[in-house]
Every structure is written in C-alpha cells, then in structure tokens.
Short mmCIF file of C-alpha atoms and ligand atoms in Angstrom, two decimals:
data_model
loop_
_atom_site.label_atom_id
_atom_site.label_comp_id
_atom_site.label_asym_id
_atom_site.label_seq_id
_atom_site.Cartn_x
_atom_site.Cartn_y
_atom_site.Cartn_z
CA MET A 1 -111.91 197.97 21.09
CA ASN A 2 -110.58 198.56 18.18
CA SER A 3 -112.06 196.29 15.09
CA SER A 4 -109.24 195.73 13.72
CA PHE A 5 -107.75 193.89 16.93
CA VAL A 6 -108.10 189.95 16.25
CA ASN A 7 -108.00 187.62 19.33
CA PRO A 8 -104.95 185.51 19.31
CA SER A 9 -105.81 183.11 20.77
CA SER A 10 -108.69 182.15 18.01
CA ILE A 11 -106.27 182.01 15.63
CA MET A 12 -103.98 179.83 17.95
CA SER A 13 -106.24 177.58 18.04
CA GLN A 14 -105.81 176.79 14.68
CA PRO A 15 -101.98 175.78 14.54
CA GLN A 16 -100.26 177.14 11.25
CA PRO A 17 -97.91 174.95 8.91
CA PRO A 18 -94.19 176.08 8.99
CA ALA A 19 -93.80 179.25 6.78
CA ILE A 20 -91.50 178.15 3.72
CA GLN A 21 -89.23 181.78 4.71
CA SER A 22 -88.64 179.94 8.03
CA LEU A 23 -86.82 177.24 6.40
CA ASP A 24 -82.54 177.20 5.05
CA LEU A 25 -81.85 175.67 2.16
CA ALA A 26 -81.09 172.20 2.88
CA GLU A 27 -84.56 172.02 4.69
CA ILE A 28 -85.92 172.93 1.28
CA GLU A 29 -84.14 170.48 -0.21
CA ALA A 30 -85.22 167.93 1.81
CA ALA A 31 -88.95 169.19 1.66
CA LEU A 32 -88.62 168.73 -2.16
CA ILE A 33 -87.43 165.22 -2.48
CA ALA A 34 -90.02 164.76 0.42
CA ARG A 35 -92.49 164.97 -2.60
CA GLY A 36 -90.00 163.08 -5.73
CA GLN A 37 -89.06 166.76 -6.92
CA PRO A 38 -85.14 167.31 -7.98
CA LYS A 39 -83.28 168.63 -5.63
CA TYR A 40 -82.63 171.47 -7.59
CA ARG A 41 -85.78 172.53 -7.31
CA ALA A 42 -84.51 173.96 -4.06
CA GLN A 43 -82.78 176.59 -5.95
CA GLN A 44 -85.64 177.58 -8.12
CA VAL A 45 -87.83 178.28 -4.58
CA ALA A 46 -85.98 179.83 -3.08
CA ARG A 47 -85.02 182.41 -5.69
CA TRP A 48 -88.37 182.67 -6.51
CA ILE A 49 -88.68 183.93 -2.77
CA TYR A 50 -85.63 185.69 -2.21
CA GLU A 51 -84.68 187.54 -5.73
CA LYS A 52 -88.16 187.61 -7.39
CA ARG A 53 -89.70 188.66 -4.57
CA ALA A 54 -92.81 186.44 -5.27
CA LEU A 55 -95.35 186.51 -2.93
CA SER A 56 -97.08 183.21 -3.10
CA PHE A 57 -96.32 179.58 -4.38
CA GLU A 58 -98.56 180.40 -7.10
CA ALA A 59 -96.56 183.01 -8.99
CA MET A 60 -93.72 180.02 -8.92
CA THR A 61 -94.78 179.87 -12.35
CA ASP A 62 -91.33 177.37 -13.71
CA LEU A 63 -92.72 175.40 -10.74
CA PRO A 64 -95.10 172.26 -12.15
CA ALA A 65 -98.76 173.25 -11.18
CA ALA A 66 -98.87 170.18 -8.83
CA LEU A 67 -96.14 171.39 -6.96
CA ARG A 68 -97.06 174.45 -5.83
CA ALA A 69 -100.64 173.86 -4.92
CA ASP A 70 -98.66 170.84 -2.77
CA LEU A 71 -96.04 173.02 -1.34
CA ALA A 72 -99.01 175.87 -0.60
CA GLN A 73 -100.91 172.92 1.30
CA ALA A 74 -97.80 172.08 3.11
CA PHE A 75 -96.06 175.26 4.37
CA THR A 76 -97.44 179.18 4.35
CA PHE A 77 -96.18 181.99 2.64
CA ALA A 78 -95.20 183.89 5.35
CA ARG A 79 -96.08 187.97 4.72
CA LEU A 80 -95.86 190.43 7.68
CA GLU A 81 -99.03 192.94 7.54
CA ASN A 82 -98.21 196.59 7.33
CA LEU A 83 -100.36 198.27 9.55
CA ARG A 84 -98.63 201.88 9.51
CA VAL A 85 -95.70 203.42 7.51
CA LEU A 86 -94.45 206.59 10.42
CA GLY A 87 -91.67 209.08 8.44
CA SER A 88 -89.25 211.13 10.32
CA ARG A 89 -88.28 214.48 9.43
CA ASP A 90 -84.81 213.56 9.36
CA THR A 91 -86.68 210.49 6.76
CA THR A 92 -86.78 208.16 8.71
CA GLN A 93 -88.72 205.01 8.32
CA LYS A 94 -90.86 203.42 11.63
CA PHE A 95 -92.48 200.47 9.80
CA LEU A 96 -95.56 198.65 12.67
CA PHE A 97 -96.19 195.21 11.49
CA ARG A 98 -98.84 192.76 12.84
CA LEU A 99 -98.22 188.65 12.91
CA PRO A 100 -100.61 186.12 12.70
CA ASP A 101 -100.75 186.00 16.17
CA ALA A 102 -101.93 189.58 16.28
CA ALA A 103 -99.12 190.69 17.83
CA LEU A 104 -97.15 193.87 16.63
CA ILE A 105 -93.46 194.57 15.92
CA GLU A 106 -91.75 197.88 14.97
CA SER A 107 -88.83 198.49 12.39
CA VAL A 108 -86.57 201.02 11.28
CA LEU A 109 -85.29 202.30 8.44
CA ILE A 110 -82.63 204.63 8.18
CA PRO A 111 -81.69 206.24 5.34
CA ALA A 112 -78.18 207.07 4.61
CA SER A 113 -76.78 209.77 6.60
CA PRO A 114 -73.75 212.46 4.57
CA ALA A 115 -72.96 213.71 8.13
CA LEU A 116 -72.08 210.33 9.38
CA TYR A 117 -70.29 207.99 7.01
CA GLY A 118 -69.41 211.13 4.54
CA GLU A 119 -71.55 212.04 0.71
CA ALA A 120 -70.53 209.10 -1.13
CA SER A 121 -72.25 207.26 1.54
CA ASP A 122 -75.50 204.74 0.23
CA ARG A 123 -75.30 202.99 3.54
CA ARG A 124 -79.24 202.11 4.19
CA THR A 125 -79.64 200.77 7.43
CA ILE A 126 -82.42 198.60 8.93
CA CYS A 127 -83.41 198.02 12.34
CA ILE A 128 -84.99 194.94 12.82
CA SER A 129 -87.07 193.50 15.95
CA SER A 130 -85.88 189.74 17.05
CA GLN A 131 -88.53 188.92 19.81
CA VAL A 132 -91.77 190.77 20.60
CA GLY A 133 -91.45 192.97 24.13
CA CYS A 134 -88.02 192.31 26.34
CA ALA A 135 -87.69 190.87 29.05
CA TYR A 136 -84.55 192.11 30.34
CA GLY A 137 -86.73 195.42 31.30
CA CYS A 138 -83.63 197.42 31.12
CA LYS A 139 -84.81 200.84 33.15
CA PHE A 140 -84.86 203.06 30.55
CA CYS A 141 -86.31 201.30 27.62
CA ALA A 142 -89.19 201.43 26.14
CA SER A 143 -89.16 197.73 25.00
CA GLY A 144 -89.38 195.93 27.52
CA LEU A 145 -91.67 198.19 29.69
CA ASP A 146 -94.61 196.18 28.74
CA GLY A 147 -92.74 192.83 29.04
CA TRP A 148 -91.74 189.68 26.97
CA SER A 149 -94.54 187.85 25.26
CA ARG A 150 -92.54 185.77 22.51
CA ASN A 151 -89.59 185.33 20.32
CA LEU A 152 -89.95 185.89 16.73
CA SER A 153 -89.38 183.11 14.32
CA ALA A 154 -86.29 183.27 11.92
CA GLY A 155 -89.36 184.06 8.82
CA GLU A 156 -90.61 186.67 10.76
CA ILE A 157 -87.05 188.38 11.40
CA VAL A 158 -86.06 187.88 7.20
CA GLY A 159 -89.54 189.10 6.91
CA GLN A 160 -89.27 192.26 7.89
CA PHE A 161 -85.84 193.02 5.82
CA MET A 162 -88.26 191.35 2.70
CA GLU A 163 -91.31 193.88 3.94
CA VAL A 164 -89.32 197.02 4.35
CA GLU A 165 -87.93 196.68 1.33
CA ARG A 166 -90.59 196.19 -0.79
CA GLN A 167 -93.16 198.89 0.78
CA SER A 168 -89.99 201.24 0.83
CA GLY A 169 -88.73 200.81 -2.56
CA GLU A 170 -85.12 200.93 -0.98
CA ARG A 171 -82.44 198.71 -1.20
CA ILE A 172 -81.42 197.74 2.23
CA ASN A 173 -77.46 196.98 2.41
CA ASN A 174 -76.89 197.30 6.54
CA ILE A 175 -79.43 195.55 9.19
CA VAL A 176 -78.60 196.27 13.12
CA PHE A 177 -80.37 193.78 15.34
CA MET A 178 -81.81 196.58 17.50
CA GLY A 179 -85.30 196.78 17.66
CA MET A 180 -87.47 195.57 19.98
CA GLY A 181 -86.12 192.22 22.32
CA GLU A 182 -82.89 190.44 23.11
CA PRO A 183 -81.53 189.08 20.42
CA LEU A 184 -79.12 186.82 21.97
CA ALA A 185 -81.71 185.50 23.73
CA ASN A 186 -83.86 184.36 20.72
CA PHE A 187 -79.84 182.90 19.40
CA ASN A 188 -81.29 179.96 17.28
CA ASN A 189 -84.37 182.26 15.47
CA LEU A 190 -81.55 184.81 15.12
CA MET A 191 -78.67 182.72 13.36
CA ARG A 192 -81.18 180.66 11.45
CA ALA A 193 -82.44 184.60 10.04
CA ILE A 194 -78.80 185.75 9.79
CA GLU A 195 -77.79 181.76 7.38
CA ILE A 196 -80.67 183.12 4.88
CA LEU A 197 -79.88 187.33 5.15
CA ASN A 198 -76.70 186.32 4.45
CA ALA A 199 -76.64 183.04 2.02
CA PRO A 200 -76.37 183.80 -1.82
CA TRP A 201 -79.22 181.71 -1.50
CA GLY A 202 -81.06 184.30 0.19
CA VAL A 203 -80.83 187.69 0.21
CA GLY A 204 -77.32 187.47 -0.03
CA LEU A 205 -76.37 190.54 2.39
CA GLY A 206 -72.54 190.22 3.58
CA ALA A 207 -71.98 189.57 6.95
CA ARG A 208 -69.86 192.55 7.62
CA HIS A 209 -72.82 194.70 7.26
CA ILE A 210 -75.30 193.03 10.06
CA THR A 211 -74.68 194.24 13.75
CA ILE A 212 -76.30 191.94 16.47
CA SER A 213 -76.68 194.54 19.52
CA THR A 214 -77.04 193.28 22.89
CA SER A 215 -77.54 194.28 26.76
CA GLY A 216 -74.54 191.38 27.56
CA LEU A 217 -75.63 188.06 27.55
CA ALA A 218 -71.85 186.34 28.32
CA PRO A 219 -72.37 182.79 27.46
CA GLN A 220 -74.23 183.48 23.80
CA ILE A 221 -71.61 186.11 23.00
CA LYS A 222 -68.82 183.34 23.44
CA MET A 223 -71.59 180.87 21.24
CA LEU A 224 -71.00 183.61 18.61
CA ALA A 225 -67.43 183.40 18.69
CA GLU A 226 -68.00 180.17 17.55
CA GLN A 227 -69.71 181.10 14.35
CA PRO A 228 -67.50 181.30 11.32
CA LYS A 229 -69.09 184.44 9.72
CA GLN A 230 -67.78 187.72 10.74
CA LEU A 231 -71.09 188.96 12.19
CA ARG A 232 -70.23 192.60 13.83
CA LEU A 233 -71.23 192.85 18.00
CA ALA A 234 -72.52 195.34 19.59
CA ILE A 235 -72.58 196.05 23.72
CA SER A 236 -75.04 197.87 25.55
CA LEU A 237 -73.16 198.67 28.20
CA HIS A 238 -74.40 201.73 29.75
CA GLY A 239 -71.90 202.05 32.87
CA ALA A 240 -68.80 201.26 32.95
CA THR A 241 -68.96 200.12 37.04
CA ASP A 242 -71.18 197.51 38.33
CA ALA A 243 -72.06 199.98 40.92
CA VAL A 244 -73.90 202.22 37.97
CA ARG A 245 -74.68 199.38 35.32
CA GLU A 246 -76.74 197.33 38.01
CA LYS A 247 -79.10 200.53 39.14
CA ILE A 248 -80.31 200.68 35.10
CA MET A 249 -79.61 197.03 33.63
CA PRO A 250 -80.86 193.98 35.44
CA VAL A 251 -79.11 191.92 33.45
CA ASN A 252 -76.03 193.31 35.39
CA ARG A 253 -76.83 190.99 38.55
CA LYS A 254 -76.31 187.90 35.97
CA TYR A 255 -73.74 188.74 34.31
CA PRO A 256 -71.08 191.38 36.01
CA LEU A 257 -69.09 193.43 34.17
CA ALA A 258 -66.41 191.20 34.66
CA VAL A 259 -67.57 188.32 33.45
CA LEU A 260 -69.19 190.14 30.41
CA ILE A 261 -65.58 191.41 29.55
CA GLU A 262 -64.32 188.37 29.84
CA ALA A 263 -66.48 187.05 27.22
CA CYS A 264 -65.70 190.34 24.40
CA GLU A 265 -62.33 189.93 25.07
CA TYR A 266 -62.93 186.14 24.12
CA PHE A 267 -65.03 187.27 20.92
CA THR A 268 -62.51 189.48 19.70
CA ALA A 269 -59.75 187.61 19.87
CA ARG A 270 -61.17 184.55 18.75
CA LYS A 271 -63.16 186.37 15.75
CA LYS A 272 -60.08 189.20 15.09
CA GLN A 273 -62.47 191.85 15.17
CA ARG A 274 -63.17 194.81 16.86
CA LEU A 275 -66.66 195.04 19.16
CA THR A 276 -68.19 198.24 19.97
CA PHE A 277 -69.36 199.57 23.35
CA GLU A 278 -72.84 201.47 23.24
CA TYR A 279 -72.95 204.21 26.03
CA ILE A 280 -76.52 205.86 26.55
CA LEU A 281 -75.92 209.00 28.37
CA ILE A 282 -78.29 209.83 30.81
CA GLU A 283 -77.91 213.02 32.97
CA GLY A 284 -76.72 212.42 36.68
CA VAL A 285 -76.50 208.51 36.11
CA ASN A 286 -73.41 208.19 34.00
CA ASP A 287 -72.29 211.42 32.51
CA GLU A 288 -69.89 212.30 34.35
CA PRO A 289 -66.32 213.05 33.94
CA ALA A 290 -65.64 210.27 36.51
CA HIS A 291 -67.76 207.99 34.96
CA ALA A 292 -65.90 208.56 31.03
CA ALA A 293 -62.38 207.68 33.23
CA ASP A 294 -64.26 204.66 34.38
CA LEU A 295 -65.00 203.76 30.62
CA ALA A 296 -61.95 204.37 29.42
CA ARG A 297 -60.08 202.29 31.69
CA LEU A 298 -62.99 199.45 31.13
CA VAL A 299 -62.56 199.69 27.06
CA ARG A 300 -58.52 199.14 27.20
CA LEU A 301 -59.16 195.86 28.84
CA VAL A 302 -60.32 194.41 25.56
CA ARG A 303 -57.32 195.73 23.76
CA LEU A 304 -55.98 193.26 22.60
CA VAL A 305 -58.58 193.49 19.64
CA GLY A 306 -59.81 196.29 20.62
CA ALA A 307 -62.95 198.12 21.16
CA LYS A 308 -64.61 201.96 19.84
CA VAL A 309 -67.07 203.53 22.13
CA ASN A 310 -71.01 204.82 20.78
CA CYS A 311 -71.71 207.25 23.17
CA ILE A 312 -75.88 208.23 22.37
CA PRO A 313 -77.44 211.05 24.11
CA TYR A 314 -80.85 209.68 26.13
CA ASN A 315 -83.57 209.49 23.67
CA VAL A 316 -86.42 210.40 25.83
CA VAL A 317 -89.18 207.26 26.73
CA GLU A 318 -92.84 208.02 27.55
CA GLY A 319 -93.25 207.57 31.35
CA LEU A 320 -90.01 207.60 32.56
CA GLU A 321 -87.97 210.33 34.13
CA TRP A 322 -84.37 210.22 32.78
CA LYS A 323 -82.77 212.71 30.85
CA ARG A 324 -80.66 213.56 27.61
CA PRO A 325 -77.56 216.06 29.18
CA SER A 326 -77.64 219.48 28.27
CA GLU A 327 -74.33 219.51 24.81
CA ALA A 328 -72.11 221.09 27.03
CA ARG A 329 -72.52 217.95 29.56
CA GLN A 330 -72.53 215.54 26.26
CA ASP A 331 -68.93 217.52 25.47
CA ALA A 332 -67.10 217.28 28.34
CA PHE A 333 -67.83 213.51 28.53
CA MET A 334 -66.34 212.96 25.28
CA ALA A 335 -63.23 215.04 26.01
CA VAL A 336 -62.19 212.87 29.05
CA LEU A 337 -62.19 209.58 26.27
CA GLU A 338 -60.75 211.70 23.48
CA ASN A 339 -57.97 212.38 25.89
CA ALA A 340 -57.85 209.13 26.85
CA ARG A 341 -57.31 207.78 23.55
CA VAL A 342 -60.58 205.89 23.12
CA PRO A 343 -61.34 205.25 20.03
CA ALA A 344 -65.01 207.18 20.43
CA THR A 345 -67.86 208.72 18.36
CA ILE A 346 -71.18 210.06 19.48
CA ARG A 347 -74.80 209.75 17.74
CA ARG A 348 -76.67 212.12 17.19
CA GLU A 349 -80.07 210.01 17.32
CA LYS A 350 -82.41 209.75 14.07
CA GLY A 351 -86.30 208.75 14.17
CA HIS A 352 -86.16 210.88 17.80
CA ASP A 353 -89.84 212.75 16.79
CA ILE A 354 -91.42 209.41 14.72
CA ALA A 355 -90.58 207.35 18.38
CA ALA A 356 -88.25 205.26 16.13
CA ALA A 357 -84.89 206.21 17.91
CA CYS A 358 -83.14 203.41 19.69
CA GLY A 359 -85.18 202.73 22.86
CA GLN A 360 -88.40 203.92 21.80
CA LEU A 361 -89.57 201.00 19.91
CA ARG A 362 -92.62 199.73 22.26
CA ARG A 363 -94.41 196.97 22.88
CA GLN A 364 -98.09 197.46 21.47
CA THR A 365 -100.81 195.43 21.78
CA MET A 366 -103.63 197.40 20.13
CA ALA A 367 -103.53 197.96 16.36
CA PRO A 368 -103.76 201.96 15.69
CA ALA A 369 -107.14 203.44 14.49
N1 SAH B 401 -81.55 194.22 23.68
C1 SAH B 401 -80.86 194.49 22.95
C2 SAH B 401 -81.07 195.35 21.49
C3 SAH B 401 -82.51 196.95 21.75
S1 SAH B 401 -81.89 197.82 22.00
C4 SAH B 401 -79.70 195.61 23.36
O1 SAH B 401 -80.41 196.55 24.62
O2 SAH B 401 -78.71 195.91 23.23
C5 SAH B 401 -80.48 198.87 21.09
C6 SAH B 401 -80.07 199.94 21.76
O3 SAH B 401 -81.01 200.97 22.31
C7 SAH B 401 -79.21 199.46 23.09
O4 SAH B 401 -78.15 199.75 22.88
C8 SAH B 401 -80.21 200.17 24.11
O5 SAH B 401 -79.62 200.02 24.65
C9 SAH B 401 -80.55 201.46 23.63
N2 SAH B 401 -81.49 202.38 24.05
C10 SAH B 401 -82.37 201.46 24.56
N3 SAH B 401 -83.42 202.14 25.42
C11 SAH B 401 -82.83 203.77 24.88
C12 SAH B 401 -82.57 205.78 24.75
N4 SAH B 401 -84.02 205.29 25.95
N5 SAH B 401 -82.15 205.78 23.72
C13 SAH B 401 -81.17 205.79 23.76
N6 SAH B 401 -80.98 204.61 23.29
C14 SAH B 401 -81.76 203.28 23.93
FE1 SF4 B 402 -84.05 194.70 26.07
FE2 SF4 B 402 -82.39 195.84 25.12
FE3 SF4 B 402 -84.34 197.16 26.20
FE4 SF4 B 402 -82.52 196.23 28.10
S1 SF4 B 402 -82.01 197.60 26.06
S2 SF4 B 402 -85.28 196.59 27.82
S3 SF4 B 402 -82.35 194.55 26.88
S4 SF4 B 402 -84.19 195.83 24.15
#
C-alpha cells in the first residue's frame, strides 16, 4: 500500500470541529457574539479568510490573541492538501486534493481560450467537483465508474477555488460545476458554497460567472429556479429521445425527457434566462443527422426564453468502449442544427491528454506514489 495513504476510519473516529470556511457570515457573527465579541468581528474574520487569504486563525493579527486561540479550538481552519498538479499541453491544469478523511478529489483550471472567447478574453475557469464519486452512473462517464462515497461540504467546495488560486497564482473569474459528482444531488452544500463564492464578504464572484451542470434532476432544477441569484444552468442532455437517453443515462428513467423539459421551461420562464443543453457526440449512439433533428425539435420546446446547445465530441475514458465520431460526422450533425436555426456551438475539448476533460475525472482511492 502507498505510504501516503491514510486509513479513513482512524480519522473519522475523532470527529473534527466544523470548518470555519463552511460558515456563512450570519453564522460567523453568531459564533462571535456567543463569545462576547462585537458583530463587526465577523467581517474581520471573513476578510482574513477570503480577501487576505490567511492560512490560519493565528495569522488574523488584528483579532485579540485569546479570541484567535478560542476560534482555533472551536473550528478547524480547513485546507485542501494538494498532492499533485498535472499540466496539459494546452495549459489546462489538473489538481488532485486529499481531504481530511483521505478521500481524493480533482479540480481543473482552464485558462482563457482566445479561440473560444476572442483575443481579448481573460477568462480563467475552474471546474469544481461537488461529490466524491457519483451515484448517477452515466454509461460514458469516468466519475460514476466506482460509485459514490459522499457529498463535499461547502468548505471543501470553496476550498477548491481558494487552493487552485493559491497554487496557480491566477485570479479565477469563472466557475463551472462540471467536475466529479452531481451538484444538484448535494443541493444544500452547493447553495451554501455558492453563497460564500458570490457574497461581497466572501470571494465576491458574480453569479453570472457561476454555472451549475446537472444530469437532469427535475425537482432540484425547480428549486434552483426559486433562488434569487442569476446562476447559469447547463443540462447534460446527450439524448433527445427517451430511447436514446435511457440507454446511456439511467437518471432518465426517474426523470424522463417530458419531466425534464417541463422543469427546464419552468426555470427559464422564472429566471428569464437561457439555459444550455450539453450534448456529447458519441459515435453510433447519438450522432446521426436524425438525432440532430430530434435535438432541434426538443430545444424548440423551451423556446419561451430559449436554450442553446453545446456539443462536445466524446472524450475517451479508459476502460469504456465509446468513441468520438469523426470530424466529418460532427460537422454533419452541426449542419442539421444550423439549418434548423438552433443556436449551437461545438467545444473542442481541453485537457484531454491529462484526463482533465469533461467526464474524465475519476474517483480515486489511492494517492499517487
Ligand atoms: N454531474 C453533472 C456535472 C458533472 S459532468 C452532469 O452530469 O452534468 C460535466 C459534463 O461532462 C456533463 O455534461 C457530462 O455529461 C460530461 N461528460 C461526462 N463524460 C464525458 C466524456 N467522456 N466526454 C465528454 N463529456 C463528458
Ligand atoms: Fe455523474 Fe455527471 Fe458523470 Fe453522469 S455525467 S456519472 S451525473 S458526473
């Protein structure tokens, strides 16, 4: 066994205090008021964590020493342990983190892409994981291959952002929840993390720069529609008929397309905001021109506010037999969408060579040697 592997049960038998990074401002305030401190100290603590990027309570030098010691007793100051950074030829970087219970997760930093967003783009995107593993078992995806083990806490979700910024020295200005796991199956922690990422007292990133991707959990899509923030939503569609979608996405049996589309319409109508359908092109499964025609019909069903399609040529996953279609087949598929006047783009993937592209993040149980 790898020497850096820690037995999770030895850690879990000693429950840790909550992480300060999982608290919102009101909760930090409550913790300070309970210690006889003035309310404004909460802003001070938040500023140390999210603005000055302190790495311990000890570093918060304008707090009384006794309070710092007290906080260090009551809360952990969570840090993700970075085990490895892999760099891709296209400058995408993949970060492997170990959590306190020895679970391993990955985050991906995707630099600005002039080809995609124009020469002036300074977009730097982080792709964040929301769970350890995934319970949804889509047939084409590496993340679900070894099942689900747990939800990430809000602090662990925010921690990926903080640690990747620290390690890379980059300011990240765009977040996509397209890493390992189904974000909407971890709804409460996801919302708490987004509050911290979005709030002026926290990371301060605009809601429009945060995209949640879901395999189609219809009830949670409606719950998201009730949130006041203008978060962006991407739906992993991948099949435009129940027959095709069911073959590759077991979740379609629980929420068939009619139910999913109804939830999408609800979301767009309520938020007055377009959503994106993600559509992986897999050879011989969903990439025929007839499938494109089905897709065009489906997208029109949410025309009230509108939806656009983002096609992604399949990324190979070791151990799975699915294939990426030839460029000629991809072009033929896109031409059908274009003729039907469906707003659609095709994303030539990044980070393929380091298994950092969509669907290539796999649950790992062993730290690298
Ligand atoms: N669970 C969520 C978010 C994580 S997956 C979801 O499914 O939406 C992020 C995106 O990668 C999804 O659109 C997913 O369907 C896609 N994906 C999974 N495996 C892929 C692969 N091998 N090639 C390309 N995209 C893939
Ligand atoms: Fe889970 Fe999304 Fe992968 Fe499906 S595509 S197994 S929902 S991470």
